[in-house]
């Protein structure tokens, strides 16, 4: 998610006074959400280390697949709970995969004796340094310069299987992958350069703001907001990048309507005490080809910060450990949209 989050104040139609109120709350929300950001260009090795299993029965197959993988290859494997991985194989990029190769680097040509005959496989810290030094340039070239620094993909390395390394193979595969909040590989399909790289999540996803990061969590765990829809900004803005003001004006209406539909109508949104909320795209993300943003519902404390939600907002849920406060009855809204069933 980007650091530029916005939300309107209520679910009712905006009068001129309400527009002023919404503007003030938009300013306030900067303090609420300003600390939520995604790091630019993550340099992480898959699953925290080499994904190739040292299991004997997998060894020859993995060595062959690793040797044959080249620029444009897509690779997948099967992770296990014990940290080992099996079924390392090259697949068509249209199929689910965990890694897309952008370049092959020969560490034996590195201008030091660091990776000599008896050297050990570099640790995670050194892998991150090598990724920054050797993988970023070729990967950006491979992607024609289009990598969303706040998007789903990270630049990552894969090193040879342990037995191959011991036998002298010093190849490092550079590439891109999608990772979860714990750095574990996530399956994706298609070539990265042809995808919308935005970090927008599917509807029904619950997200916890965790320091400067956002973490996808089950809705029965504490979280900060729940996604109600994905919006493709290109449908409204087919040409140039829309400014934050343009995005906010558009998403104020779109996300309020999405929240009403998700919860079953305007009355349900009002009684939930939740507030429509959305993400926006910075120009660098737009220039990289990202177009999707999220509409969500959340509850913000007046002094700043997110309340802790727990449970699916369409069912029984709590706000900071308590049921939503009862709201005063209000007259029916004029021209209010008809209630729609929740998905």
mmCIF file of C-alpha atoms in Angstrom:
data_model
loop_
_atom_site.group_PDB
_atom_site.id
_atom_site.type_symbol
_atom_site.label_atom_id
_atom_site.label_comp_id
_atom_site.label_asym_id
_atom_site.label_seq_id
_atom_site.Cartn_x
_atom_site.Cartn_y
_atom_site.Cartn_z
ATOM 1 C CA UNK A 1 0.000 0.000 0.000
ATOM 2 C CA UNK A 2 1.229 3.531 -0.515
ATOM 3 C CA UNK A 3 1.675 6.101 2.209
ATOM 4 C CA UNK A 4 -0.932 8.384 0.681
ATOM 5 C CA UNK A 5 -4.255 7.226 2.165
ATOM 6 C CA UNK A 6 -7.490 9.195 2.191
ATOM 7 C CA UNK A 7 -11.040 8.799 3.546
ATOM 8 C CA UNK A 8 -14.239 10.839 3.657
ATOM 9 C CA UNK A 9 -15.999 11.613 6.900
ATOM 10 C CA UNK A 10 -19.440 10.026 6.513
ATOM 11 C CA UNK A 11 -21.554 7.962 4.165
ATOM 12 C CA UNK A 12 -24.151 10.686 3.513
ATOM 13 C CA UNK A 13 -24.432 12.829 0.386
ATOM 14 C CA UNK A 14 -22.130 15.872 0.536
ATOM 15 C CA UNK A 15 -23.608 19.303 1.066
ATOM 16 C CA UNK A 16 -21.287 22.308 0.872
ATOM 17 C CA UNK A 17 -20.749 22.184 4.637
ATOM 18 C CA UNK A 18 -20.057 18.443 4.449
ATOM 19 C CA UNK A 19 -17.465 19.026 1.728
ATOM 20 C CA UNK A 20 -15.669 21.401 4.071
ATOM 21 C CA UNK A 21 -15.841 18.789 6.815
ATOM 22 C CA UNK A 22 -14.505 16.105 4.465
ATOM 23 C CA UNK A 23 -11.640 18.379 3.452
ATOM 24 C CA UNK A 24 -10.663 18.889 7.082
ATOM 25 C CA UNK A 25 -10.753 15.164 7.767
ATOM 26 C CA UNK A 26 -8.679 14.463 4.642
ATOM 27 C CA UNK A 27 -6.017 16.743 6.122
ATOM 28 C CA UNK A 28 -6.336 15.002 9.483
ATOM 29 C CA UNK A 29 -5.937 11.598 7.844
ATOM 30 C CA UNK A 30 -2.443 12.522 6.722
ATOM 31 C CA UNK A 31 -1.444 12.257 10.358
ATOM 32 C CA UNK A 32 -3.476 9.072 10.730
ATOM 33 C CA UNK A 33 -1.845 7.228 7.864
ATOM 34 C CA UNK A 34 1.395 9.007 7.111
ATOM 35 C CA UNK A 35 3.493 6.301 8.705
ATOM 36 C CA UNK A 36 2.163 3.530 6.498
ATOM 37 C CA UNK A 37 4.523 3.031 3.590
ATOM 38 C CA UNK A 38 6.183 0.395 1.447
ATOM 39 C CA UNK A 39 9.945 0.275 1.111
ATOM 40 C CA UNK A 40 11.327 1.034 -2.335
ATOM 41 C CA UNK A 41 12.779 -1.937 -4.202
ATOM 42 C CA UNK A 42 13.022 -4.675 -1.612
ATOM 43 C CA UNK A 43 16.194 -6.741 -1.766
ATOM 44 C CA UNK A 44 15.142 -10.048 -0.274
ATOM 45 C CA UNK A 45 16.119 -13.594 -1.069
ATOM 46 C CA UNK A 46 13.152 -15.931 -1.545
ATOM 47 C CA UNK A 47 11.729 -17.341 1.680
ATOM 48 C CA UNK A 48 14.591 -15.738 3.588
ATOM 49 C CA UNK A 49 17.300 -17.930 2.015
ATOM 50 C CA UNK A 50 18.109 -20.208 -0.895
ATOM 51 C CA UNK A 51 14.829 -21.889 -1.928
ATOM 52 C CA UNK A 52 16.524 -25.013 -3.282
ATOM 53 C CA UNK A 53 16.145 -28.133 -1.174
ATOM 54 C CA UNK A 54 19.325 -30.135 -0.465
ATOM 55 C CA UNK A 55 17.329 -33.378 -0.398
ATOM 56 C CA UNK A 56 19.230 -36.084 -2.331
ATOM 57 C CA UNK A 57 16.253 -37.168 -4.422
ATOM 58 C CA UNK A 58 15.785 -33.580 -5.611
ATOM 59 C CA UNK A 59 19.436 -32.769 -6.174
ATOM 60 C CA UNK A 60 19.992 -33.727 -9.797
ATOM 61 C CA UNK A 61 16.668 -32.336 -10.965
ATOM 62 C CA UNK A 62 17.241 -29.030 -9.207
ATOM 63 C CA UNK A 63 20.773 -28.725 -10.551
ATOM 64 C CA UNK A 64 19.511 -29.225 -14.109
ATOM 65 C CA UNK A 65 16.662 -26.733 -13.718
ATOM 66 C CA UNK A 66 18.950 -24.148 -12.146
ATOM 67 C CA UNK A 67 21.570 -24.618 -14.884
ATOM 68 C CA UNK A 68 19.000 -24.203 -17.660
ATOM 69 C CA UNK A 69 17.186 -21.188 -16.180
ATOM 70 C CA UNK A 70 17.998 -18.010 -18.077
ATOM 71 C CA UNK A 71 16.723 -14.496 -18.655
ATOM 72 C CA UNK A 72 12.953 -14.631 -19.146
ATOM 73 C CA UNK A 73 12.545 -18.012 -17.438
ATOM 74 C CA UNK A 74 9.890 -18.408 -14.757
ATOM 75 C CA UNK A 75 10.542 -20.767 -11.849
ATOM 76 C CA UNK A 76 8.388 -22.305 -9.172
ATOM 77 C CA UNK A 77 8.868 -24.602 -6.193
ATOM 78 C CA UNK A 78 6.830 -26.121 -3.391
ATOM 79 C CA UNK A 79 7.562 -24.650 0.049
ATOM 80 C CA UNK A 80 7.210 -26.820 3.147
ATOM 81 C CA UNK A 81 6.505 -25.847 6.745
ATOM 82 C CA UNK A 82 9.919 -27.150 7.867
ATOM 83 C CA UNK A 83 11.722 -24.648 5.677
ATOM 84 C CA UNK A 84 12.745 -27.051 2.895
ATOM 85 C CA UNK A 85 11.504 -26.667 -0.652
ATOM 86 C CA UNK A 86 10.898 -29.231 -3.360
ATOM 87 C CA UNK A 87 9.780 -29.463 -6.980
ATOM 88 C CA UNK A 88 12.036 -26.642 -8.149
ATOM 89 C CA UNK A 89 11.185 -26.384 -11.832
ATOM 90 C CA UNK A 90 10.951 -24.010 -14.788
ATOM 91 C CA UNK A 91 7.426 -23.328 -16.075
ATOM 92 C CA UNK A 92 5.728 -21.219 -18.708
ATOM 93 C CA UNK A 93 5.347 -17.694 -17.324
ATOM 94 C CA UNK A 94 1.608 -17.857 -17.972
ATOM 95 C CA UNK A 95 1.464 -20.567 -15.306
ATOM 96 C CA UNK A 96 1.672 -19.898 -11.534
ATOM 97 C CA UNK A 97 5.293 -19.293 -10.559
ATOM 98 C CA UNK A 98 7.361 -17.785 -7.764
ATOM 99 C CA UNK A 99 10.332 -16.206 -9.553
ATOM 100 C CA UNK A 100 11.030 -14.548 -12.921
ATOM 101 C CA UNK A 101 14.683 -14.516 -14.013
ATOM 102 C CA UNK A 102 16.038 -11.191 -15.236
ATOM 103 C CA UNK A 103 19.750 -12.071 -15.446
ATOM 104 C CA UNK A 104 22.434 -14.636 -14.610
ATOM 105 C CA UNK A 105 25.490 -13.418 -12.706
ATOM 106 C CA UNK A 106 28.737 -15.363 -12.257
ATOM 107 C CA UNK A 107 30.074 -14.616 -8.781
ATOM 108 C CA UNK A 108 33.393 -16.242 -9.672
ATOM 109 C CA UNK A 109 34.024 -13.163 -11.817
ATOM 110 C CA UNK A 110 33.454 -10.876 -8.854
ATOM 111 C CA UNK A 111 36.682 -8.828 -8.430
ATOM 112 C CA UNK A 112 37.679 -10.430 -5.098
ATOM 113 C CA UNK A 113 38.629 -13.865 -3.853
ATOM 114 C CA UNK A 114 35.453 -13.913 -1.755
ATOM 115 C CA UNK A 115 33.804 -16.621 -3.819
ATOM 116 C CA UNK A 116 36.760 -18.911 -4.308
ATOM 117 C CA UNK A 117 36.858 -22.691 -4.370
ATOM 118 C CA UNK A 118 36.328 -23.228 -0.635
ATOM 119 C CA UNK A 119 34.033 -20.271 0.047
ATOM 120 C CA UNK A 120 30.707 -20.650 1.840
ATOM 121 C CA UNK A 121 27.364 -19.586 0.386
ATOM 122 C CA UNK A 122 26.891 -15.891 1.275
ATOM 123 C CA UNK A 123 24.586 -15.189 4.201
ATOM 124 C CA UNK A 124 21.371 -13.183 3.891
ATOM 125 C CA UNK A 125 23.003 -9.833 4.579
ATOM 126 C CA UNK A 126 25.607 -10.461 1.878
ATOM 127 C CA UNK A 127 22.905 -11.684 -0.524
ATOM 128 C CA UNK A 128 21.085 -8.384 -0.090
ATOM 129 C CA UNK A 129 24.292 -6.473 -0.824
ATOM 130 C CA UNK A 130 24.956 -8.567 -3.940
ATOM 131 C CA UNK A 131 21.396 -8.041 -5.096
ATOM 132 C CA UNK A 132 21.786 -4.287 -4.810
ATOM 133 C CA UNK A 133 25.163 -4.342 -6.565
ATOM 134 C CA UNK A 134 24.571 -6.921 -9.300
ATOM 135 C CA UNK A 135 20.831 -7.394 -9.834
ATOM 136 C CA UNK A 136 19.195 -3.978 -9.788
ATOM 137 C CA UNK A 137 20.677 -2.651 -13.035
ATOM 138 C CA UNK A 138 20.040 -5.761 -15.164
ATOM 139 C CA UNK A 139 16.563 -6.201 -13.686
ATOM 140 C CA UNK A 140 15.528 -2.619 -14.390
ATOM 141 C CA UNK A 141 16.829 -3.032 -17.941
ATOM 142 C CA UNK A 142 14.915 -6.310 -18.305
ATOM 143 C CA UNK A 143 11.714 -4.563 -17.160
ATOM 144 C CA UNK A 144 12.361 -1.591 -19.472
ATOM 145 C CA UNK A 145 12.708 0.614 -16.413
ATOM 146 C CA UNK A 146 9.189 -0.168 -15.201
ATOM 147 C CA UNK A 147 9.263 -1.404 -11.613
ATOM 148 C CA UNK A 148 6.812 0.137 -9.179
ATOM 149 C CA UNK A 149 8.910 0.994 -6.082
ATOM 150 C CA UNK A 150 5.782 0.675 -3.941
ATOM 151 C CA UNK A 151 4.317 -2.264 -5.810
ATOM 152 C CA UNK A 152 4.108 -6.033 -5.375
ATOM 153 C CA UNK A 153 7.400 -7.085 -6.954
ATOM 154 C CA UNK A 154 10.796 -7.171 -5.265
ATOM 155 C CA UNK A 155 14.217 -7.765 -6.796
ATOM 156 C CA UNK A 156 15.632 -11.001 -5.400
ATOM 157 C CA UNK A 157 18.465 -13.530 -5.950
ATOM 158 C CA UNK A 158 18.553 -17.322 -6.105
ATOM 159 C CA UNK A 159 21.827 -19.139 -5.441
ATOM 160 C CA UNK A 160 22.735 -22.679 -6.568
ATOM 161 C CA UNK A 161 21.812 -25.800 -4.599
ATOM 162 C CA UNK A 162 24.310 -26.466 -1.796
ATOM 163 C CA UNK A 163 25.882 -29.413 -3.626
ATOM 164 C CA UNK A 164 26.323 -27.363 -6.791
ATOM 165 C CA UNK A 165 27.918 -24.543 -4.826
ATOM 166 C CA UNK A 166 30.317 -27.022 -3.196
ATOM 167 C CA UNK A 167 31.156 -28.343 -6.672
ATOM 168 C CA UNK A 168 32.131 -24.835 -7.803
ATOM 169 C CA UNK A 169 28.946 -23.372 -9.333
ATOM 170 C CA UNK A 170 28.952 -19.647 -8.508
ATOM 171 C CA UNK A 171 25.908 -18.653 -10.566
ATOM 172 C CA UNK A 172 23.427 -16.230 -9.015
ATOM 173 C CA UNK A 173 20.044 -15.834 -10.683
ATOM 174 C CA UNK A 174 18.642 -12.303 -10.452
ATOM 175 C CA UNK A 175 14.934 -11.741 -10.833
ATOM 176 C CA UNK A 176 11.650 -10.498 -9.422
ATOM 177 C CA UNK A 177 9.118 -12.126 -7.157
ATOM 178 C CA UNK A 178 6.080 -11.304 -5.051
ATOM 179 C CA UNK A 179 6.504 -11.793 -1.313
ATOM 180 C CA UNK A 180 4.179 -11.756 1.656
ATOM 181 C CA UNK A 181 4.861 -9.707 4.792
ATOM 182 C CA UNK A 182 7.160 -12.431 6.142
ATOM 183 C CA UNK A 183 9.280 -12.519 2.976
ATOM 184 C CA UNK A 184 7.818 -15.814 1.763
ATOM 185 C CA UNK A 185 7.305 -16.313 -1.945
ATOM 186 C CA UNK A 186 3.801 -15.913 -3.357
ATOM 187 C CA UNK A 187 2.613 -17.429 -6.622
ATOM 188 C CA UNK A 188 1.855 -15.061 -9.480
ATOM 189 C CA UNK A 189 1.106 -15.432 -13.178
ATOM 190 C CA UNK A 190 2.281 -13.579 -16.272
ATOM 191 C CA UNK A 191 5.392 -11.539 -16.984
ATOM 192 C CA UNK A 192 6.051 -8.796 -14.442
ATOM 193 C CA UNK A 193 6.496 -6.134 -17.125
ATOM 194 C CA UNK A 194 2.983 -6.871 -18.416
ATOM 195 C CA UNK A 195 1.244 -6.829 -15.022
ATOM 196 C CA UNK A 196 -0.350 -4.132 -12.944
ATOM 197 C CA UNK A 197 2.329 -4.009 -10.265
ATOM 198 C CA UNK A 198 0.339 -2.099 -7.661
ATOM 199 C CA UNK A 199 0.041 -3.494 -4.163
ATOM 200 C CA UNK A 200 -3.774 -3.392 -4.309
ATOM 201 C CA UNK A 201 -5.314 -6.400 -2.553
ATOM 202 C CA UNK A 202 -8.518 -8.281 -3.441
ATOM 203 C CA UNK A 203 -11.823 -7.481 -1.741
ATOM 204 C CA UNK A 204 -12.397 -9.199 1.627
ATOM 205 C CA UNK A 205 -8.708 -8.859 2.567
ATOM 206 C CA UNK A 206 -7.961 -7.556 6.056
ATOM 207 C CA UNK A 207 -4.847 -5.456 6.565
ATOM 208 C CA UNK A 208 -2.936 -4.452 9.684
ATOM 209 C CA UNK A 209 -0.823 -1.295 9.737
ATOM 210 C CA UNK A 210 2.382 -2.537 11.361
ATOM 211 C CA UNK A 211 4.800 0.347 11.880
ATOM 212 C CA UNK A 212 5.875 1.521 8.430
ATOM 213 C CA UNK A 213 4.503 -1.587 6.728
ATOM 214 C CA UNK A 214 1.144 -3.156 6.012
ATOM 215 C CA UNK A 215 0.494 -6.817 6.717
ATOM 216 C CA UNK A 216 -2.262 -8.959 5.216
ATOM 217 C CA UNK A 217 -3.902 -10.966 8.022
ATOM 218 C CA UNK A 218 -6.984 -13.171 8.497
ATOM 219 C CA UNK A 219 -9.987 -11.084 9.454
ATOM 220 C CA UNK A 220 -10.341 -12.935 12.764
ATOM 221 C CA UNK A 221 -7.032 -11.383 13.788
ATOM 222 C CA UNK A 222 -6.509 -7.744 14.785
ATOM 223 C CA UNK A 223 -6.330 -5.468 11.758
ATOM 224 C CA UNK A 224 -6.680 -1.849 10.705
ATOM 225 C CA UNK A 225 -8.974 -1.976 7.680
ATOM 226 C CA UNK A 226 -10.881 -4.350 5.418
ATOM 227 C CA UNK A 227 -10.733 -4.072 1.638
ATOM 228 C CA UNK A 228 -14.140 -3.709 -0.040
ATOM 229 C CA UNK A 229 -13.113 -3.326 -3.709
ATOM 230 C CA UNK A 230 -10.350 -2.771 -6.252
ATOM 231 C CA UNK A 231 -10.592 0.326 -8.468
ATOM 232 C CA UNK A 232 -8.794 0.700 -11.796
ATOM 233 C CA UNK A 233 -8.007 4.411 -12.022
ATOM 234 C CA UNK A 234 -7.383 4.129 -15.769
ATOM 235 C CA UNK A 235 -11.130 3.796 -16.301
ATOM 236 C CA UNK A 236 -11.580 7.373 -15.064
ATOM 237 C CA UNK A 237 -8.146 8.703 -16.021
ATOM 238 C CA UNK A 238 -7.101 6.946 -19.265
ATOM 239 C CA UNK A 239 -4.225 9.281 -20.052
ATOM 240 C CA UNK A 240 -1.996 11.188 -17.638
ATOM 241 C CA UNK A 241 -1.407 10.460 -13.956
ATOM 242 C CA UNK A 242 -4.227 11.988 -11.881
ATOM 243 C CA UNK A 243 -3.056 14.270 -9.090
ATOM 244 C CA UNK A 244 -3.793 13.286 -5.473
ATOM 245 C CA UNK A 245 -6.588 15.855 -5.472
ATOM 246 C CA UNK A 246 -8.149 14.303 -8.576
ATOM 247 C CA UNK A 247 -7.799 10.810 -7.161
ATOM 248 C CA UNK A 248 -9.343 11.841 -3.843
ATOM 249 C CA UNK A 249 -12.292 13.565 -5.494
ATOM 250 C CA UNK A 250 -13.012 10.502 -7.617
ATOM 251 C CA UNK A 251 -12.389 7.906 -4.904
ATOM 252 C CA UNK A 252 -14.434 9.833 -2.332
ATOM 253 C CA UNK A 253 -17.518 9.019 -4.388
ATOM 254 C CA UNK A 254 -16.474 5.592 -5.686
ATOM 255 C CA UNK A 255 -15.280 4.195 -2.362
ATOM 256 C CA UNK A 256 -18.261 5.511 -0.410
ATOM 257 C CA UNK A 257 -20.558 3.743 -2.871
ATOM 258 C CA UNK A 258 -18.391 0.610 -2.657
ATOM 259 C CA UNK A 259 -18.575 0.634 1.146
ATOM 260 C CA UNK A 260 -22.364 1.000 1.045
ATOM 261 C CA UNK A 261 -22.703 -1.902 -1.376
ATOM 262 C CA UNK A 262 -20.284 -4.074 0.615
ATOM 263 C CA UNK A 263 -22.130 -3.591 3.897
ATOM 264 C CA UNK A 264 -25.604 -3.805 2.378
ATOM 265 C CA UNK A 265 -26.653 -0.161 2.152
ATOM 266 C CA UNK A 266 -26.141 3.326 3.521
ATOM 267 C CA UNK A 267 -27.901 2.601 6.814
ATOM 268 C CA UNK A 268 -25.641 -0.391 7.439
ATOM 269 C CA UNK A 269 -22.553 1.711 6.777
ATOM 270 C CA UNK A 270 -23.845 4.447 9.102
ATOM 271 C CA UNK A 271 -24.630 2.006 11.889
ATOM 272 C CA UNK A 272 -21.265 0.253 11.564
ATOM 273 C CA UNK A 273 -19.542 3.542 12.581
ATOM 274 C CA UNK A 274 -16.851 2.668 10.033
ATOM 275 C CA UNK A 275 -15.484 5.125 7.513
ATOM 276 C CA UNK A 276 -14.707 4.637 3.806
ATOM 277 C CA UNK A 277 -10.977 4.704 3.174
ATOM 278 C CA UNK A 278 -8.761 4.361 0.106
ATOM 279 C CA UNK A 279 -5.235 4.224 -1.241
ATOM 280 C CA UNK A 280 -3.815 6.401 -4.020
ATOM 281 C CA UNK A 281 -1.009 6.052 -6.547
ATOM 282 C CA UNK A 282 2.059 8.244 -6.680
ATOM 283 C CA UNK A 283 3.341 9.320 -10.074
ATOM 284 C CA UNK A 284 6.332 6.958 -9.930
ATOM 285 C CA UNK A 285 3.926 4.034 -9.529
ATOM 286 C CA UNK A 286 1.726 5.288 -12.363
ATOM 287 C CA UNK A 287 4.756 5.689 -14.628
ATOM 288 C CA UNK A 288 5.670 2.059 -13.892
ATOM 289 C CA UNK A 289 2.246 0.964 -15.141
ATOM 290 C CA UNK A 290 0.318 0.567 -11.889
ATOM 291 C CA UNK A 291 -3.349 1.541 -12.086
ATOM 292 C CA UNK A 292 -5.186 -0.268 -9.271
ATOM 293 C CA UNK A 293 -6.037 1.090 -5.821
ATOM 294 C CA UNK A 294 -8.127 -0.208 -2.930
ATOM 295 C CA UNK A 295 -11.361 0.950 -1.339
ATOM 296 C CA UNK A 296 -11.687 -0.167 2.276
ATOM 297 C CA UNK A 297 -13.469 0.585 5.546
ATOM 298 C CA UNK A 298 -11.711 1.508 8.771
ATOM 299 C CA UNK A 299 -12.170 3.376 12.050
ATOM 300 C CA UNK A 300 -9.854 6.272 12.828
ATOM 301 C CA UNK A 301 -9.286 7.730 16.272
ATOM 302 C CA UNK A 302 -9.939 11.504 16.435
ATOM 303 C CA UNK A 303 -6.411 12.111 17.713
ATOM 304 C CA UNK A 304 -4.843 10.030 14.931
ATOM 305 C CA UNK A 305 -4.129 6.359 14.410
ATOM 306 C CA UNK A 306 -6.217 3.367 13.474
ATOM 307 C CA UNK A 307 -8.554 1.584 15.837
ATOM 308 C CA UNK A 308 -8.060 -2.171 16.133
ATOM 309 C CA UNK A 309 -10.724 -4.064 14.201
ATOM 310 C CA UNK A 310 -11.367 -7.749 14.708
ATOM 311 C CA UNK A 311 -13.757 -9.864 12.664
ATOM 312 C CA UNK A 312 -15.386 -9.493 9.266
ATOM 313 C CA UNK A 313 -17.131 -6.111 9.102
ATOM 314 C CA UNK A 314 -20.164 -7.726 7.435
ATOM 315 C CA UNK A 315 -20.705 -9.945 10.461
ATOM 316 C CA UNK A 316 -19.936 -9.599 14.159
ATOM 317 C CA UNK A 317 -16.835 -7.441 14.591
ATOM 318 C CA UNK A 318 -15.269 -5.310 17.298
ATOM 319 C CA UNK A 319 -13.566 -1.925 17.406
ATOM 320 C CA UNK A 320 -10.816 -1.758 20.023
ATOM 321 C CA UNK A 321 -12.310 -4.850 21.631
ATOM 322 C CA UNK A 322 -15.902 -3.578 21.866
ATOM 323 C CA UNK A 323 -18.959 -3.768 19.644
ATOM 324 C CA UNK A 324 -19.612 -0.646 17.523
ATOM 325 C CA UNK A 325 -21.349 2.085 19.500
ATOM 326 C CA UNK A 326 -25.057 2.517 18.881
ATOM 327 C CA UNK A 327 -25.700 5.516 16.677
ATOM 328 C CA UNK A 328 -28.598 7.924 16.941
ATOM 329 C CA UNK A 329 -31.450 7.428 14.529
ATOM 330 C CA UNK A 330 -31.388 9.790 11.581
ATOM 331 C CA UNK A 331 -33.914 10.756 8.903
ATOM 332 C CA UNK A 332 -33.700 8.827 5.650
ATOM 333 C CA UNK A 333 -31.215 10.248 3.174
ATOM 334 C CA UNK A 334 -32.636 11.965 0.120
ATOM 335 C CA UNK A 335 -31.768 10.123 -3.057
ATOM 336 C CA UNK A 336 -29.929 7.458 -1.064
ATOM 337 C CA UNK A 337 -28.917 4.484 -3.202
ATOM 338 C CA UNK A 338 -30.903 1.293 -2.826
ATOM 339 C CA UNK A 339 -29.400 -1.240 -0.476
ATOM 340 C CA UNK A 340 -27.440 -3.964 -2.211
ATOM 341 C CA UNK A 341 -26.638 -7.407 -0.826
ATOM 342 C CA UNK A 342 -23.126 -7.883 0.447
ATOM 343 C CA UNK A 343 -20.919 -10.092 -1.746
#
